[in-house]
Amino acid sequence: MVLEELESRGLVQDTTDRDLLARRLSSGPVSVYHGIDPTASSLHLGNLIGVLVLRRFQEAGHRPIALVGGATGMVGDPSGRSDERNLLDDETLAANLSGIRSQLEKLLDLDGEAQLVNNYDWTRDLTLIEFLRDTGKHATVNQMAAKHSVRSRMESETGISFTEFTYMLLQAYDFWWLHSHHDCELQIGGSDQWGNITAGVDLIRRRSGVQVHGLTWPLLTRSDGAKFGKTAEGAVWLDPELTSPYRFHQYFIQIPDEDVERSLFQFTLLPVAEIAEVVEAHRRDPGRRGAQRTLANEVTSLVHGPAAAVAAEEAAGILFGSPVDDMDEAAFEAVAAEVPTSNVSLTADDGFDAASNSFDLVELLASTGLASSKGDARRGLSEGSVYVNNERVSAEASTVAADRLLFGRYLLLRRGKRRYHLLRAQNP
């Protein structure tokens, strides 16, 4: 059963009546919804957990609803925040919704039972009088102020605006609307959403006389206390233009051993028994980082596709000095996004000699910045610190034959352990 599956993966923190929810899930398909805040044009790793929980419900035969908060995004959720968020204008919100939609289409079967909805569609014509009469009267200020997300903001120096104070009622209204129009019986979210979720459960009970359900998972933090999905550069995004597939893959490769088992449970669709085997093999030989590689490949395949996962793994091999002869061309394009890259033509202007069909290596090192001058390039060669396609170049070498171009166009130069430059040959 899907509830037991979620519990086995550490994805259940709070539920409304657990036994009642279990019986309802086992009795037939249930419509379940998860809301996504459209404050950026891309989902990030924190969002991925919720989308994958929806997918697990879909694979168990239930009906997932992904709600993109076009209306509530204009208001802002105070949960987990210490200050007021900036409100979005219509143009920014539309762009964000478009980006999120394209990513959800890759992760959920929207051609099947899954639905993608925008709460702006049913709130844009909602009048204030109607909202106060049919929704506001069912909630007391005492109840709302008692919710942790609201109380903590009220007690802070900045306080909470009336706009954000009403967010809980708007989310409750969403649950009621989805229950009334799509027979939705379950709302899911991170543990910081528990107050908003129970507000919706209460509203439906008071307004419609029906028992519905809520479920949350723990907020993700790493063993070192860092927020999961955050790096020194910022969030880890699902948009490849914001976080390249290589960097996305590397984020999971670098997950500490203390976090890798939980990450496999929560970020992959691998069966629990298979994860146990991966973790056991990792414990026998942690130096190979086998669990991290499995994690990185699985999550990158889910988000960017299997080909991108292979390219990211091979690009990592290239950048850590592995032989390049058996790498796919896509791996070099992944490398091109991570290291300085420039085009070089088969002409004398770029140090190419047609007679010998070769490049002047000293000229290439100087022009790419791997050497500060031709004299510095010669010193690098004499010291043995120059590599072409990850193979050390002899001190006597002064040229690189054109047939060293991989796939007829790539030449990877390296100085020392980590200074790379990728050349892409452009045929005249």
mmCIF file of C-alpha atoms in Angstrom, residues 187-384:
data_model
loop_
_atom_site.group_PDB
_atom_site.id
_atom_site.type_symbol
_atom_site.label_atom_id
_atom_site.label_comp_id
_atom_site.label_asym_id
_atom_site.label_seq_id
_atom_site.Cartn_x
_atom_site.Cartn_y
_atom_site.Cartn_z
ATOM 1 C CA GLN A 187 -3.636 17.058 0.526
ATOM 2 C CA ILE A 188 0.101 16.416 0.929
ATOM 3 C CA GLY A 189 3.044 18.708 1.631
ATOM 4 C CA GLY A 190 6.160 19.355 3.670
ATOM 5 C CA SER A 191 5.795 19.490 7.430
ATOM 6 C CA ASP A 192 5.790 23.306 7.369
ATOM 7 C CA GLN A 193 2.433 23.067 5.557
ATOM 8 C CA TRP A 194 0.667 21.115 8.305
ATOM 9 C CA GLY A 195 -1.201 24.160 9.620
ATOM 10 C CA ASN A 196 -2.443 25.107 6.149
ATOM 11 C CA ILE A 197 -3.432 21.522 5.369
ATOM 12 C CA THR A 198 -5.434 21.036 8.562
ATOM 13 C CA ALA A 199 -7.166 24.360 7.932
ATOM 14 C CA GLY A 200 -8.441 22.889 4.657
ATOM 15 C CA VAL A 201 -9.486 19.649 6.345
ATOM 16 C CA ASP A 202 -11.460 21.676 8.913
ATOM 17 C CA LEU A 203 -13.069 23.885 6.253
ATOM 18 C CA ILE A 204 -14.328 20.907 4.246
ATOM 19 C CA ARG A 205 -15.675 19.227 7.378
ATOM 20 C CA ARG A 206 -17.518 22.379 8.484
ATOM 21 C CA ARG A 207 -18.714 23.435 5.051
ATOM 22 C CA SER A 208 -19.456 20.070 3.421
ATOM 23 C CA GLY A 209 -19.703 17.688 6.365
ATOM 24 C CA VAL A 210 -17.102 15.334 4.857
ATOM 25 C CA GLN A 211 -13.952 13.843 6.378
ATOM 26 C CA VAL A 212 -10.866 14.390 4.193
ATOM 27 C CA HIS A 213 -7.206 13.803 4.948
ATOM 28 C CA GLY A 214 -3.773 15.398 5.167
ATOM 29 C CA LEU A 215 -0.224 14.034 5.091
ATOM 30 C CA THR A 216 3.171 15.681 5.449
ATOM 31 C CA TRP A 217 6.792 14.553 5.134
ATOM 32 C CA PRO A 218 9.741 15.884 7.167
ATOM 33 C CA LEU A 219 11.542 18.935 5.851
ATOM 34 C CA LEU A 220 14.870 17.864 4.408
ATOM 35 C CA THR A 221 18.107 18.901 6.044
ATOM 36 C CA ARG A 222 21.535 17.356 5.644
ATOM 37 C CA SER A 223 23.479 15.748 8.472
ATOM 38 C CA ASP A 224 25.780 18.783 8.558
ATOM 39 C CA GLY A 225 22.777 21.038 9.239
ATOM 40 C CA ALA A 226 22.714 22.561 5.735
ATOM 41 C CA LYS A 227 19.404 22.867 3.941
ATOM 42 C CA PHE A 228 19.019 20.096 1.393
ATOM 43 C CA GLY A 229 19.267 21.308 -2.183
ATOM 44 C CA LYS A 230 21.308 24.379 -1.282
ATOM 45 C CA THR A 231 24.922 25.032 -2.290
ATOM 46 C CA ALA A 232 27.307 27.938 -1.864
ATOM 47 C CA GLU A 233 26.043 29.140 -5.261
ATOM 48 C CA GLY A 234 22.385 28.874 -4.261
ATOM 49 C CA ALA A 235 19.556 26.429 -4.927
ATOM 50 C CA VAL A 236 19.906 23.278 -7.018
ATOM 51 C CA TRP A 237 17.370 23.847 -9.800
ATOM 52 C CA LEU A 238 15.703 21.377 -12.153
ATOM 53 C CA ASP A 239 16.076 23.780 -15.083
ATOM 54 C CA PRO A 240 19.309 22.807 -16.913
ATOM 55 C CA GLU A 241 19.891 26.472 -17.761
ATOM 56 C CA LEU A 242 20.031 27.309 -14.037
ATOM 57 C CA THR A 243 21.812 24.187 -12.780
ATOM 58 C CA SER A 244 23.554 22.183 -15.491
ATOM 59 C CA PRO A 245 22.948 18.404 -15.535
ATOM 60 C CA TYR A 246 26.644 17.969 -14.692
ATOM 61 C CA ARG A 247 26.398 20.147 -11.560
ATOM 62 C CA PHE A 248 23.053 18.547 -10.686
ATOM 63 C CA HIS A 249 24.702 15.114 -10.936
ATOM 64 C CA GLN A 250 27.721 16.284 -8.933
ATOM 65 C CA TYR A 251 25.494 17.565 -6.118
ATOM 66 C CA PHE A 252 24.371 14.005 -5.442
ATOM 67 C CA ILE A 253 27.836 12.522 -5.980
ATOM 68 C CA GLN A 254 29.030 14.753 -3.153
ATOM 69 C CA ILE A 255 26.258 13.784 -0.717
ATOM 70 C CA PRO A 256 27.832 12.659 2.604
ATOM 71 C CA ASP A 257 27.642 8.976 3.473
ATOM 72 C CA GLU A 258 25.373 9.867 6.398
ATOM 73 C CA ASP A 259 22.723 11.201 3.991
ATOM 74 C CA VAL A 260 22.961 8.872 1.024
ATOM 75 C CA GLU A 261 20.607 6.100 2.228
ATOM 76 C CA ARG A 262 17.801 8.523 3.073
ATOM 77 C CA SER A 263 18.358 10.303 -0.245
ATOM 78 C CA LEU A 264 18.056 7.033 -2.152
ATOM 79 C CA PHE A 265 14.766 6.310 -0.388
ATOM 80 C CA GLN A 266 13.278 9.742 -0.986
ATOM 81 C CA PHE A 267 14.712 10.974 -4.302
ATOM 82 C CA THR A 268 14.638 7.767 -6.363
ATOM 83 C CA LEU A 269 11.974 5.315 -7.461
ATOM 84 C CA LEU A 270 14.203 2.306 -6.807
ATOM 85 C CA PRO A 271 12.495 -0.433 -4.752
ATOM 86 C CA VAL A 272 13.311 -0.417 -1.044
ATOM 87 C CA ALA A 273 14.933 -3.869 -1.265
ATOM 88 C CA GLU A 274 17.213 -2.763 -4.088
ATOM 89 C CA ILE A 275 18.246 0.330 -2.144
ATOM 90 C CA ALA A 276 19.172 -1.903 0.793
ATOM 91 C CA GLU A 277 21.489 -3.873 -1.498
ATOM 92 C CA VAL A 278 23.096 -0.694 -2.842
ATOM 93 C CA VAL A 279 23.671 0.631 0.689
ATOM 94 C CA GLU A 280 25.115 -2.669 1.910
ATOM 95 C CA ALA A 281 27.574 -2.761 -1.016
ATOM 96 C CA HIS A 282 28.509 0.840 -0.245
ATOM 97 C CA ARG A 283 29.228 0.042 3.384
ATOM 98 C CA ARG A 284 31.628 -2.716 2.341
ATOM 99 C CA ASP A 285 33.591 -0.314 0.128
ATOM 100 C CA PRO A 286 32.620 3.318 0.798
ATOM 101 C CA GLY A 287 35.621 4.637 -1.102
ATOM 102 C CA ARG A 288 34.016 3.696 -4.410
ATOM 103 C CA ARG A 289 31.025 5.936 -3.580
ATOM 104 C CA GLY A 290 28.774 3.406 -5.258
ATOM 105 C CA ALA A 291 25.658 4.578 -3.409
ATOM 106 C CA GLN A 292 26.298 8.191 -4.419
ATOM 107 C CA ARG A 293 26.802 7.195 -8.060
ATOM 108 C CA THR A 294 23.562 5.212 -8.065
ATOM 109 C CA LEU A 295 21.762 8.150 -6.441
ATOM 110 C CA ALA A 296 23.189 10.707 -8.876
ATOM 111 C CA ASN A 297 22.419 8.597 -11.943
ATOM 112 C CA GLU A 298 18.869 7.797 -10.842
ATOM 113 C CA VAL A 299 17.867 11.355 -9.947
ATOM 114 C CA THR A 300 19.557 12.914 -12.999
ATOM 115 C CA SER A 301 17.797 10.364 -15.227
ATOM 116 C CA LEU A 302 14.440 11.259 -13.671
ATOM 117 C CA VAL A 303 14.891 14.997 -14.118
ATOM 118 C CA HIS A 304 17.006 15.320 -17.270
ATOM 119 C CA GLY A 305 16.753 11.919 -18.944
ATOM 120 C CA PRO A 306 19.072 8.874 -19.045
ATOM 121 C CA ALA A 307 21.292 10.342 -21.784
ATOM 122 C CA ALA A 308 22.011 13.431 -19.678
ATOM 123 C CA ALA A 309 22.891 11.226 -16.697
ATOM 124 C CA VAL A 310 25.376 9.240 -18.785
ATOM 125 C CA ALA A 311 26.890 12.437 -20.205
ATOM 126 C CA ALA A 312 27.200 13.966 -16.733
ATOM 127 C CA GLU A 313 28.924 10.875 -15.340
ATOM 128 C CA GLU A 314 31.320 10.699 -18.295
ATOM 129 C CA ALA A 315 32.003 14.442 -18.071
ATOM 130 C CA ALA A 316 32.979 13.948 -14.438
ATOM 131 C CA GLY A 317 35.351 11.199 -15.510
ATOM 132 C CA ILE A 318 36.911 13.509 -18.085
ATOM 133 C CA LEU A 319 37.352 16.334 -15.597
ATOM 134 C CA PHE A 320 38.936 13.979 -13.076
ATOM 135 C CA GLY A 321 41.504 12.727 -15.568
ATOM 136 C CA SER A 322 39.985 9.519 -16.930
ATOM 137 C CA PRO A 323 40.857 8.347 -20.468
ATOM 138 C CA VAL A 324 38.606 10.042 -22.993
ATOM 139 C CA ASP A 325 38.717 7.719 -25.999
ATOM 140 C CA ASP A 326 35.543 5.803 -25.077
ATOM 141 C CA MET A 327 33.486 8.816 -24.016
ATOM 142 C CA ASP A 328 30.349 9.879 -25.909
ATOM 143 C CA GLU A 329 30.224 13.192 -27.746
ATOM 144 C CA ALA A 330 27.505 14.387 -25.361
ATOM 145 C CA ALA A 331 30.032 14.161 -22.530
ATOM 146 C CA PHE A 332 32.208 16.766 -24.214
ATOM 147 C CA GLU A 333 29.262 19.091 -24.625
ATOM 148 C CA ALA A 334 28.660 18.676 -20.886
ATOM 149 C CA VAL A 335 32.318 19.499 -20.272
ATOM 150 C CA ALA A 336 31.982 22.565 -22.517
ATOM 151 C CA ALA A 337 29.372 23.963 -20.124
ATOM 152 C CA GLU A 338 31.727 23.603 -17.146
ATOM 153 C CA VAL A 339 35.203 24.673 -18.352
ATOM 154 C CA PRO A 340 36.501 27.515 -20.514
ATOM 155 C CA THR A 341 35.750 26.650 -24.125
ATOM 156 C CA SER A 342 36.658 28.310 -27.379
ATOM 157 C CA ASN A 343 36.434 27.624 -31.088
ATOM 158 C CA VAL A 344 39.520 27.102 -33.204
ATOM 159 C CA SER A 345 39.620 26.976 -36.995
ATOM 160 C CA LEU A 346 41.876 24.900 -39.201
ATOM 161 C CA THR A 347 43.732 27.971 -40.409
ATOM 162 C CA ALA A 348 47.129 29.517 -39.771
ATOM 163 C CA ASP A 349 45.447 32.228 -37.696
ATOM 164 C CA ASP A 350 44.758 29.667 -34.975
ATOM 165 C CA GLY A 351 48.171 28.026 -35.093
ATOM 166 C CA PHE A 352 47.195 25.294 -37.570
ATOM 167 C CA ASP A 353 49.734 24.149 -40.140
ATOM 168 C CA ALA A 354 48.045 22.551 -43.146
ATOM 169 C CA ALA A 355 51.261 21.007 -44.432
ATOM 170 C CA SER A 356 51.789 18.922 -41.278
ATOM 171 C CA ASN A 357 48.059 18.791 -40.457
ATOM 172 C CA SER A 358 48.800 19.824 -36.877
ATOM 173 C CA PHE A 359 48.383 22.632 -34.348
ATOM 174 C CA ASP A 360 51.198 24.557 -32.698
ATOM 175 C CA LEU A 361 50.787 23.404 -29.084
ATOM 176 C CA VAL A 362 52.716 26.339 -27.622
ATOM 177 C CA GLU A 363 50.437 28.725 -29.510
ATOM 178 C CA LEU A 364 47.343 26.921 -28.238
ATOM 179 C CA LEU A 365 48.474 27.011 -24.601
ATOM 180 C CA ALA A 366 49.197 30.729 -24.789
ATOM 181 C CA SER A 367 46.020 31.659 -26.672
ATOM 182 C CA THR A 368 43.744 29.720 -24.302
ATOM 183 C CA GLY A 369 45.265 31.243 -21.165
ATOM 184 C CA LEU A 370 46.647 27.948 -19.872
ATOM 185 C CA ALA A 371 50.030 29.653 -20.240
ATOM 186 C CA SER A 372 50.729 33.327 -19.668
ATOM 187 C CA SER A 373 53.119 33.431 -22.609
ATOM 188 C CA LYS A 374 54.809 31.166 -25.119
ATOM 189 C CA GLY A 375 57.785 30.973 -22.781
ATOM 190 C CA ASP A 376 55.482 29.849 -19.945
ATOM 191 C CA ALA A 377 53.951 27.278 -22.316
ATOM 192 C CA ARG A 378 57.389 25.836 -23.037
ATOM 193 C CA ARG A 379 58.137 25.676 -19.301
ATOM 194 C CA GLY A 380 54.899 23.763 -18.761
ATOM 195 C CA LEU A 381 55.896 21.278 -21.427
ATOM 196 C CA SER A 382 59.353 20.827 -19.951
ATOM 197 C CA GLU A 383 57.853 20.282 -16.486
ATOM 198 C CA GLY A 384 55.463 17.634 -17.781
#
